[in-house]
CSV table of C-alpha atoms and ligand atoms in Angstrom, one decimal:
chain,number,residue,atom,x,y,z
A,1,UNK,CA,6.8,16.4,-14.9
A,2,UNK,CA,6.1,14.8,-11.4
A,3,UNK,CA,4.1,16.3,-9.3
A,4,UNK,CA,5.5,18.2,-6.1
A,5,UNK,CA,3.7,17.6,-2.8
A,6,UNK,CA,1.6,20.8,-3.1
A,7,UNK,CA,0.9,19.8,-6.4
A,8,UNK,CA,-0.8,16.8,-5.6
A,9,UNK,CA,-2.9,18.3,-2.4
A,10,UNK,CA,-4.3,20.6,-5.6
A,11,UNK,CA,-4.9,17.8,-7.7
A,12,UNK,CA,-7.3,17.0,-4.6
A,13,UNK,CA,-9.0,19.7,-4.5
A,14,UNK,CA,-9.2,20.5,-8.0
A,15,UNK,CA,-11.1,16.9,-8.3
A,16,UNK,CA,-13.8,17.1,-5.2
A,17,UNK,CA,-14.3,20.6,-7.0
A,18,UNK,CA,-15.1,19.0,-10.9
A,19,UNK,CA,-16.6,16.3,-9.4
A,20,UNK,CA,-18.4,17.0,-6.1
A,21,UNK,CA,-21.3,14.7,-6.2
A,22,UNK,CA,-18.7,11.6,-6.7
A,23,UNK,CA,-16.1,12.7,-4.7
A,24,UNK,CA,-14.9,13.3,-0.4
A,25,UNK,CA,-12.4,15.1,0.8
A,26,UNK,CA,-11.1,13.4,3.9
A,27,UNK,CA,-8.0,14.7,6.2
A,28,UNK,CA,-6.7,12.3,8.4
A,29,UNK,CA,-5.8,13.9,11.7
A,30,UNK,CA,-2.1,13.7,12.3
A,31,UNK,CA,0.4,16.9,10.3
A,32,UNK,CA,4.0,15.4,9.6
A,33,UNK,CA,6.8,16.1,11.6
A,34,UNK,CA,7.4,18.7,9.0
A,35,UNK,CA,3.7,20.1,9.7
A,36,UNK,CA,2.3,19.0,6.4
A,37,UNK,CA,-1.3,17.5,6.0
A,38,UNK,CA,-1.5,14.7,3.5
A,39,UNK,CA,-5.0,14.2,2.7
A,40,UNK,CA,-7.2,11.5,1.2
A,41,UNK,CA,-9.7,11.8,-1.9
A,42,UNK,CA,-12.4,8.8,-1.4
A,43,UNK,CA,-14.1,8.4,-5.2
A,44,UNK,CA,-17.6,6.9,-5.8
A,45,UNK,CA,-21.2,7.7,-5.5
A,46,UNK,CA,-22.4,5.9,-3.1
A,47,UNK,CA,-22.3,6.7,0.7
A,48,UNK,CA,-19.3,5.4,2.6
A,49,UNK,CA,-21.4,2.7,4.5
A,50,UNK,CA,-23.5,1.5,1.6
A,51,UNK,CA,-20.6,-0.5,-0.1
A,52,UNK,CA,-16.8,-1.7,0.2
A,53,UNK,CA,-14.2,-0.1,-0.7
A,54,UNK,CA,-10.1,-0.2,-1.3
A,55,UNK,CA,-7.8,1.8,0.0
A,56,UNK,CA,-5.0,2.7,-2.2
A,57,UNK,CA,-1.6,4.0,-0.6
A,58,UNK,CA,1.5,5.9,-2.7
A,59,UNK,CA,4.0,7.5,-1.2
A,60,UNK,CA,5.3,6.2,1.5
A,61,UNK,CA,9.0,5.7,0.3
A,62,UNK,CA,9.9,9.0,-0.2
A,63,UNK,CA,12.4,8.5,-4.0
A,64,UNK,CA,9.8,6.1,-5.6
A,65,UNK,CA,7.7,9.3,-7.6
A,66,UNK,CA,5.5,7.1,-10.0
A,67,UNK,CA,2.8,5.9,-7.5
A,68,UNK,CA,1.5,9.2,-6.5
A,69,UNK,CA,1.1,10.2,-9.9
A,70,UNK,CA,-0.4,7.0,-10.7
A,71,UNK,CA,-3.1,7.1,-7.9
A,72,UNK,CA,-4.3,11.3,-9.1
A,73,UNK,CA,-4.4,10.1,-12.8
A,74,UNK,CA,-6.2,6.9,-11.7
A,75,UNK,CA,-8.7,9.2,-9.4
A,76,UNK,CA,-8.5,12.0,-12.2
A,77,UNK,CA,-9.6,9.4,-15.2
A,78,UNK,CA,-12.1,7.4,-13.6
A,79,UNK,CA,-13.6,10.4,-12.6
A,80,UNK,CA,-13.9,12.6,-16.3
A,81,UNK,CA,-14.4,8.9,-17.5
A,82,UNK,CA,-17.5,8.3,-15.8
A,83,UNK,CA,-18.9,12.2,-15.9
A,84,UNK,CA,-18.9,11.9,-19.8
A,85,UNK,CA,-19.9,8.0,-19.6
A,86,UNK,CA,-17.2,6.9,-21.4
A,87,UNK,CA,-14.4,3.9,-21.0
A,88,UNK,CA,-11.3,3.9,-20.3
A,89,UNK,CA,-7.8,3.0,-22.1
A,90,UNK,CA,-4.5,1.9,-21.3
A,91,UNK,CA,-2.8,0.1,-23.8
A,92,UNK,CA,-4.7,-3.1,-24.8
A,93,UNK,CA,-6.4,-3.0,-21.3
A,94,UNK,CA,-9.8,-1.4,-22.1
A,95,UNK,CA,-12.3,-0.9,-19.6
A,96,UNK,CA,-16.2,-0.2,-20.6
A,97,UNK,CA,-18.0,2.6,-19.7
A,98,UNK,CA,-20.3,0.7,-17.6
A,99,UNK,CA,-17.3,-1.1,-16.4
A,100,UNK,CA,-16.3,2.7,-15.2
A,101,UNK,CA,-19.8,2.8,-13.7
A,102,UNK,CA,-20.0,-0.3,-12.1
A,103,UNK,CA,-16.6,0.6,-9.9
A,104,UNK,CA,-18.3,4.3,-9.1
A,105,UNK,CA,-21.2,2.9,-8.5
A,106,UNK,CA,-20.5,-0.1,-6.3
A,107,UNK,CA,-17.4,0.9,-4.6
A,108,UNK,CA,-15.1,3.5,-3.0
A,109,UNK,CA,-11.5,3.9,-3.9
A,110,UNK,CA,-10.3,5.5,-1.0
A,111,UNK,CA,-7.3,7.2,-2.4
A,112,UNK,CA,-4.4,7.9,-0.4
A,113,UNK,CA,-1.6,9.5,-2.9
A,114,UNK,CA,1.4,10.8,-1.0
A,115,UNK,CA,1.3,9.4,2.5
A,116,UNK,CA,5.0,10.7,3.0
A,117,UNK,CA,4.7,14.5,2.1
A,118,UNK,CA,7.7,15.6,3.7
A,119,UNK,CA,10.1,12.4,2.3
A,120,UNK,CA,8.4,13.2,-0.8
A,121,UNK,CA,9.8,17.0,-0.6
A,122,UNK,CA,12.8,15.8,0.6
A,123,UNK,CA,13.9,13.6,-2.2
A,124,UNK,CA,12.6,15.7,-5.4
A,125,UNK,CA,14.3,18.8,-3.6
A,126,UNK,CA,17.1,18.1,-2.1
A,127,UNK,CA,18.4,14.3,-1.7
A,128,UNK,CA,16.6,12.1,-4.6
A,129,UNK,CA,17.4,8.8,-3.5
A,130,UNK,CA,15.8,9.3,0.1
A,131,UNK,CA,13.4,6.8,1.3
A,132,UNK,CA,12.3,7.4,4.9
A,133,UNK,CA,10.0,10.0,6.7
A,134,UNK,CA,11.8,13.1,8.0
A,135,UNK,CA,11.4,12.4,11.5
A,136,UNK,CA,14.0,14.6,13.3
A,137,UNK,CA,17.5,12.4,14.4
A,138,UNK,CA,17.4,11.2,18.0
A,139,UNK,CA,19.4,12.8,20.5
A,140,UNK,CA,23.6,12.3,19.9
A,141,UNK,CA,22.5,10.3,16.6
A,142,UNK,CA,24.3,13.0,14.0
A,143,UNK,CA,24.6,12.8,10.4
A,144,UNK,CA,21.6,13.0,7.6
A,145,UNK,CA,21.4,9.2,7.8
A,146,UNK,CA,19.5,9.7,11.8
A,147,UNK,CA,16.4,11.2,9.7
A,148,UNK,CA,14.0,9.5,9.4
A,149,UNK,CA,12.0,6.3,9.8
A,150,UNK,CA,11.2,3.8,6.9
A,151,UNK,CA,7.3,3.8,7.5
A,152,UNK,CA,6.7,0.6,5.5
A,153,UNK,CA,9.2,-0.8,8.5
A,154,UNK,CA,6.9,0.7,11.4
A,155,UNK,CA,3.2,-0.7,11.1
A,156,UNK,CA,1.9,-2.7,14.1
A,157,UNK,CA,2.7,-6.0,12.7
A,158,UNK,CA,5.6,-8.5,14.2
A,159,UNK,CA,7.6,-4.3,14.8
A,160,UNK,CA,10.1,-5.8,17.2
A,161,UNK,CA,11.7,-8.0,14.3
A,162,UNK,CA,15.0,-8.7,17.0
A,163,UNK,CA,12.4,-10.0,19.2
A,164,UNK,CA,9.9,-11.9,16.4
A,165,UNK,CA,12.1,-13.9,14.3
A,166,UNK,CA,14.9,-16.1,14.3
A,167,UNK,CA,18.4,-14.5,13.9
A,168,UNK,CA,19.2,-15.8,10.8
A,169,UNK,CA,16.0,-15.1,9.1
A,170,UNK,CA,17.3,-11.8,7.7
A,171,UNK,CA,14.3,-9.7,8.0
A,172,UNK,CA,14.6,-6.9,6.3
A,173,UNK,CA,14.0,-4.2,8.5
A,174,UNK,CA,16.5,-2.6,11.4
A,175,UNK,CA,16.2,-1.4,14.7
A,176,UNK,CA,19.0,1.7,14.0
A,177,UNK,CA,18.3,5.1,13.4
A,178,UNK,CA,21.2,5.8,11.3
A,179,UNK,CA,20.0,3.0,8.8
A,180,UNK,CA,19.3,5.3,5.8
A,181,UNK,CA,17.1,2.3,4.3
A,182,UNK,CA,15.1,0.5,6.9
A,183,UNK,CA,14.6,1.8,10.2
A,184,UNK,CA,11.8,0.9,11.5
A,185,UNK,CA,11.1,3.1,14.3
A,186,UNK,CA,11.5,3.9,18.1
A,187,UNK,CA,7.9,2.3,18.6
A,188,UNK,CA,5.5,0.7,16.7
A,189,UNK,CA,3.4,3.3,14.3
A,190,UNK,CA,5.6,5.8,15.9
A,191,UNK,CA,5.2,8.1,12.9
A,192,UNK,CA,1.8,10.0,12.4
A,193,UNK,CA,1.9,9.5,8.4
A,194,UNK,CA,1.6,5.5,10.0
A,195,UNK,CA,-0.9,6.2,11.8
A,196,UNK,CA,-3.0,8.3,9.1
A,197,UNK,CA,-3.0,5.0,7.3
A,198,UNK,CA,-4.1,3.6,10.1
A,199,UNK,CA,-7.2,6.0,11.5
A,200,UNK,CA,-7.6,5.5,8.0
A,201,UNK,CA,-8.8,1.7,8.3
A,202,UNK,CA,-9.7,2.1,11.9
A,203,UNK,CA,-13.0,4.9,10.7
A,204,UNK,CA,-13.6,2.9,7.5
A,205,UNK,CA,-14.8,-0.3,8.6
A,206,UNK,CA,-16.2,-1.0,4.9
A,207,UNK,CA,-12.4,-0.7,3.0
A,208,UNK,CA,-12.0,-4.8,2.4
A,209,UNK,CA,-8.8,-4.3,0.4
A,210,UNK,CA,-5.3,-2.6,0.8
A,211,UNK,CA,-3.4,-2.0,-2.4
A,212,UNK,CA,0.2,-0.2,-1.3
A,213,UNK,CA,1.6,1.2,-4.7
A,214,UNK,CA,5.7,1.2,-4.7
A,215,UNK,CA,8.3,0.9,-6.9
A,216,UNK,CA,10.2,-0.9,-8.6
A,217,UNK,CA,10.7,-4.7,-8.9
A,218,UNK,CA,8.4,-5.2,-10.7
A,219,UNK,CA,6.0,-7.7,-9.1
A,220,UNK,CA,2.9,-7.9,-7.5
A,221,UNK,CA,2.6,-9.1,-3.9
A,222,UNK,CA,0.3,-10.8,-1.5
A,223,UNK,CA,-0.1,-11.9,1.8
A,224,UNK,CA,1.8,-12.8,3.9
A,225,UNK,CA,5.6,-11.2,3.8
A,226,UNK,CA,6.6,-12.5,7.6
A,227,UNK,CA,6.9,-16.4,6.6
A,228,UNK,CA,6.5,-18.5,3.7
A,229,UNK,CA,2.4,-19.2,3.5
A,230,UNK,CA,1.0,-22.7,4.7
A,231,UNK,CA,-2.5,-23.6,5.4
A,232,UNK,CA,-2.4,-26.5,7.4
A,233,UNK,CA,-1.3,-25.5,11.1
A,234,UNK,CA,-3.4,-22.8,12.4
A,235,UNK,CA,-1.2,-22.3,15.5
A,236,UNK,CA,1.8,-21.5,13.4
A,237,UNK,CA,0.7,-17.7,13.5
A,238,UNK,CA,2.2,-14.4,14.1
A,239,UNK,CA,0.8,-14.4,17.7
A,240,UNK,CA,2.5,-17.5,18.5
A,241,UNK,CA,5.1,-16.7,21.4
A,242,UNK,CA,6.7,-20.2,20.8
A,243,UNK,CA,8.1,-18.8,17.4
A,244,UNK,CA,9.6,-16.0,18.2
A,245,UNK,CA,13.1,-17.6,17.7
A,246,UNK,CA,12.5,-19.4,14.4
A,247,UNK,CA,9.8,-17.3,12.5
A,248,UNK,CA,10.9,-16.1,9.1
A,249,UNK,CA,13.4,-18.6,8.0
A,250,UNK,CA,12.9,-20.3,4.6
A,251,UNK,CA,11.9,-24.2,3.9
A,252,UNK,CA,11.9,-25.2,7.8
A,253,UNK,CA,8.7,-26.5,8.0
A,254,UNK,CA,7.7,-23.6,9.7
A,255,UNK,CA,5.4,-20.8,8.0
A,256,UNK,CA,2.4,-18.3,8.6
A,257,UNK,CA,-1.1,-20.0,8.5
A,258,UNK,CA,-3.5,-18.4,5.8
A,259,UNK,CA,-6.7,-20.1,4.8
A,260,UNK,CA,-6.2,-22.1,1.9
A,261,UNK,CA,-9.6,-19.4,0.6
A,262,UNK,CA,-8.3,-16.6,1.3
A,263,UNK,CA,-4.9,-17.5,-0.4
A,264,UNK,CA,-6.8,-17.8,-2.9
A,265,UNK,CA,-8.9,-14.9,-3.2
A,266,UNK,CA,-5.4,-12.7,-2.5
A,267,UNK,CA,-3.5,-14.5,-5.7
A,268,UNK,CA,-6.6,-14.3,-7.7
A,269,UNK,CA,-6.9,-10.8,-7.1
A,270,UNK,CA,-3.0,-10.6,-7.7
A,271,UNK,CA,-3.3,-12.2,-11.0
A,272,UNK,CA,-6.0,-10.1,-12.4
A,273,UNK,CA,-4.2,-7.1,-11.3
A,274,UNK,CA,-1.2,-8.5,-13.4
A,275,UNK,CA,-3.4,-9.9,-16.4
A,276,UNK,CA,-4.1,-6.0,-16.9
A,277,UNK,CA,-0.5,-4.7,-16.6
A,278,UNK,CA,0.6,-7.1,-19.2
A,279,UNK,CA,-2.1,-6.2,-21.5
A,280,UNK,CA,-1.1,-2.7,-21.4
A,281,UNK,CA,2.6,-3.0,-23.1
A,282,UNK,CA,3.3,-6.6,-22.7
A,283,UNK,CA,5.3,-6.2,-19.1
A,284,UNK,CA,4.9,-9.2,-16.7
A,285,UNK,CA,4.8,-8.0,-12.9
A,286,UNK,CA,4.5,-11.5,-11.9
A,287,UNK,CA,2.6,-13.0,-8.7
A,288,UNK,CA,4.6,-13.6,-5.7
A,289,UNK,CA,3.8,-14.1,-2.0
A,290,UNK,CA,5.1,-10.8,-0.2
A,291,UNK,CA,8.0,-12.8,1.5
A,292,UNK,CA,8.8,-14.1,-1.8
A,293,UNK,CA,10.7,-11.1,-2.4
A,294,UNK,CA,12.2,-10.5,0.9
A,295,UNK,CA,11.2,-11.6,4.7
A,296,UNK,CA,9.5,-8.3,6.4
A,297,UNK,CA,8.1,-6.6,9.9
A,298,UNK,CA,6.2,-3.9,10.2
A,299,UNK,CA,4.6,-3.4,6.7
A,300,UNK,CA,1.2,-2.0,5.6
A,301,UNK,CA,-0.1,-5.1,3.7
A,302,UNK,CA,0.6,-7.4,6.4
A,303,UNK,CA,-0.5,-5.1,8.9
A,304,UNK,CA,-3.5,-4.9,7.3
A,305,UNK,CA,-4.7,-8.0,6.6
A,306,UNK,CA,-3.3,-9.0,10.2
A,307,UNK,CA,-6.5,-6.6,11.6
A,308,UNK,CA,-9.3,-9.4,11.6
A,309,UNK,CA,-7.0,-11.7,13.8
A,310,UNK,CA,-5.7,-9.6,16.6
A,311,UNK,CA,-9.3,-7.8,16.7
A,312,UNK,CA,-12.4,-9.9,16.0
A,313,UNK,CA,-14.4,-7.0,15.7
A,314,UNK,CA,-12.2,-5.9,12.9
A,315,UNK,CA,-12.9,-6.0,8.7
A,316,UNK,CA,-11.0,-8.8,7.5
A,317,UNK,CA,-8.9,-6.8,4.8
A,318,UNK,CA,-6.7,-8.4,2.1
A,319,UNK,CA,-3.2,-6.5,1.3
A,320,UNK,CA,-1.4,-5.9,-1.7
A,321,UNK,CA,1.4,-4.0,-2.9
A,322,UNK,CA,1.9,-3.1,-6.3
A,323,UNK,CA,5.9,-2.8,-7.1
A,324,UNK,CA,5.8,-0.9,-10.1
A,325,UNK,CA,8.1,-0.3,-13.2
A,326,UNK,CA,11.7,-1.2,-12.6
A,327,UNK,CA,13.4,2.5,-11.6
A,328,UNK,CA,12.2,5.0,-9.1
A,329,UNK,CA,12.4,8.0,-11.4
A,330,UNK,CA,12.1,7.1,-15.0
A,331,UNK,CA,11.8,10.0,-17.2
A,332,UNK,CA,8.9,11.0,-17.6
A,333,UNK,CA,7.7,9.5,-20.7
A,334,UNK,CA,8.4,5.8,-18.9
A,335,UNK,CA,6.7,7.0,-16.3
A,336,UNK,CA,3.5,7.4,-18.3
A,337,UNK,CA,3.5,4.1,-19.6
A,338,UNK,CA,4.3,2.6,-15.7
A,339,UNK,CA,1.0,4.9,-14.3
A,340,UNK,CA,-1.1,3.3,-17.1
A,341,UNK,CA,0.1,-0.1,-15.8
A,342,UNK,CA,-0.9,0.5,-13.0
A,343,UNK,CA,-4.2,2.2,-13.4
A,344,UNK,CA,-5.0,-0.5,-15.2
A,345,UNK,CA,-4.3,-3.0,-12.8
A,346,UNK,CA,-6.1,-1.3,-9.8
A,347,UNK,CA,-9.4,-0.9,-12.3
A,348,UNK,CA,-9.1,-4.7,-12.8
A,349,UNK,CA,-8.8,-5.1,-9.4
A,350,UNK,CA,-11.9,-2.6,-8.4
A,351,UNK,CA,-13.9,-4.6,-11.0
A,352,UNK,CA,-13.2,-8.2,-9.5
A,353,UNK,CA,-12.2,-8.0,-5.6
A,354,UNK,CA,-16.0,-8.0,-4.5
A,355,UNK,CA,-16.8,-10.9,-6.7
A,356,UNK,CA,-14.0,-12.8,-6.1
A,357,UNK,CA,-13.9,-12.0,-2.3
A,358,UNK,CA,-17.4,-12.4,-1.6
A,359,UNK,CA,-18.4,-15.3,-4.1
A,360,UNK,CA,-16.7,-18.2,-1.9
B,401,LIG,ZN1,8.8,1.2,-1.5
């Protein structure tokens, strides 16, 4: 069965309390509009500014229910798996036990399971195939579609798509509140459970890497989702006024700069994470650029690896989402199998990012 929002606040609890010594309890400081308090369980034995660390995000699209399982039975088995030094499982992806040791031991996996408490309520009570927050319906918007804000839509980065992009770029965001899919928001990180995620990076200056867990493409994604990637025109950028009206369209010669390195360092990372999917049950995510799958404003990946460049006194952090499985409530059998995907591709991941990262 999946687990209900206060569920997975127990799951929390119940963790830091088997497992104080290697685990933190940390609230973020903004309640939902609904007055609920989604909190984080950061994992590893090391202080928080002695090493880097990932922050791992489920959640936030209210009708995908896999990735906050996944992210409490990822925290749940590295935890038993490193208090009874053992390794760890999934499928044909087999991690060591000092594998599980070297990721307690050198990191911390911030872990961030249900940013959207009350969409999550929403959807396994009431309306199953809702995806936004439940931020109340502006004034004289009426009908159950003015809920809500699509919080992947309402980060900090390139918000005002009508503004940002050309016309016929089709980003895929919308600036209507009775858009039941993509709203994106009356304001930039409008919505508290946004900006959780974001006092979240802003008070953990040592989290290097973002991994948003959704669902279902499958695929794996990495910077940037704006523009198609190119490396050789630095002042082709997000902050670039003069773009505003073509940014976003395909093959014009136009796309967002990314150092050729840390292009590299994001699909490396990308491809590890999918090596250990596959290995699980023979299931190929693939590797894409984020825009490969559709051109977006306003997400968390983008957002934060956008951080460094509007603020040099900010980490430089690499995004990711994970797309997982290809329905948003298999049974729950399926679901098993998609959570051990995924655990196994966000233990690959812990194992290689400082390496790969910090190597070139
Ligand atoms: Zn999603």
């Amino acid at each position: 069965m999946y687990l209900n929002v206060t569920e997975i606040e127990s799951a929390i609890t119940n963790l830091h309390d088997a497992h104080p010594g290697a685990t933190e309890i940390i609230t973020p400081p903004h309640p939902t509009h609904e007055g609920r308090t989604a909190r984080l369980l950061r994992v590893g034995t090391r202080p928080v500014d002695e090493v880097p660390a990932i922050l791992l995000l489920g959640g936030m699209h209210a009708r995908e229910w896999v990735p906050p399982d996944a992210l409490i039975s990822l925290a749940a088995d590295l935890l038993e798996a490193h208090s009874l030094a053992t390794g760890l499982g999934y499928g044909a992806s087999a991690f060591t036990a000092p594998q599980v040791t070297q990721v307690l031991d050198s990191l911390n996996l911030f872990f961030f399971p249900c940013v959207n408490p009350d969409g999550r309520a929403f959807s396994q009570t009431t309306s199953a195939t809702w995806r936004k927050n439940r931020r109340p319906a502006p004034a004289g918007s009426t009908g159950p579609s003015c809920v809500g804000v699509d919080l992947n839509r309402n980060f900090d980065f390139l918000w005002d798509h009508t503004a940002k992009f050309a016309p016929n770029a089709h980003v895929h965001t919308s600036d209507k509140p009775c858009d039941v899919q993509v709203y994106r928001g009356p304001a930039a990180a409008s919505e508290p459970e946004t900006r959780n995620v974001v006092w979240a990076l802003d008070n953990h200056p040592q989290i290097e890497w973002l991994v948003d867990v959704h669902s279902a493409v499958p695929v794996i994604l990495h910077n940037w989702g704006c523009d198609q990637n190119q490396s050789v025109t630095p002042a082709d950028n997000f902050r670039n006024p003069d773009l505003d009206a073509v940014r976003g369209r395909p093959d014009d010669g136009i796309g967002e700069f990314i150092p050729e390195q840390d292009l590299q360092i994001g699909v490396e990372l990308a491809e590890q994470m999918n090596d250990a999917v596959r290995a699980v049950r023979g299931v190929d995510y693939g590797v894409d650029a984020a825009y490969g799958l559709y051109p977006t404003s306003g997400t968390s990946d983008d957002y934060a690896y956008s951080r460094h460049l509007t603020d040099p006194a900010a980490t430089k952090v690499f995004g990711f989402t994970i797309e997982c499985g290809d329905t948003f409530q298999p049974d729950f059998g399926e679901a098993e199998q998609v959570i051990q995907e995924v655990s196994a591709a966000l233990v690959a991941l812990a194992l290689k990012a400082p390496e790969v990262t910090h190597s070139v």
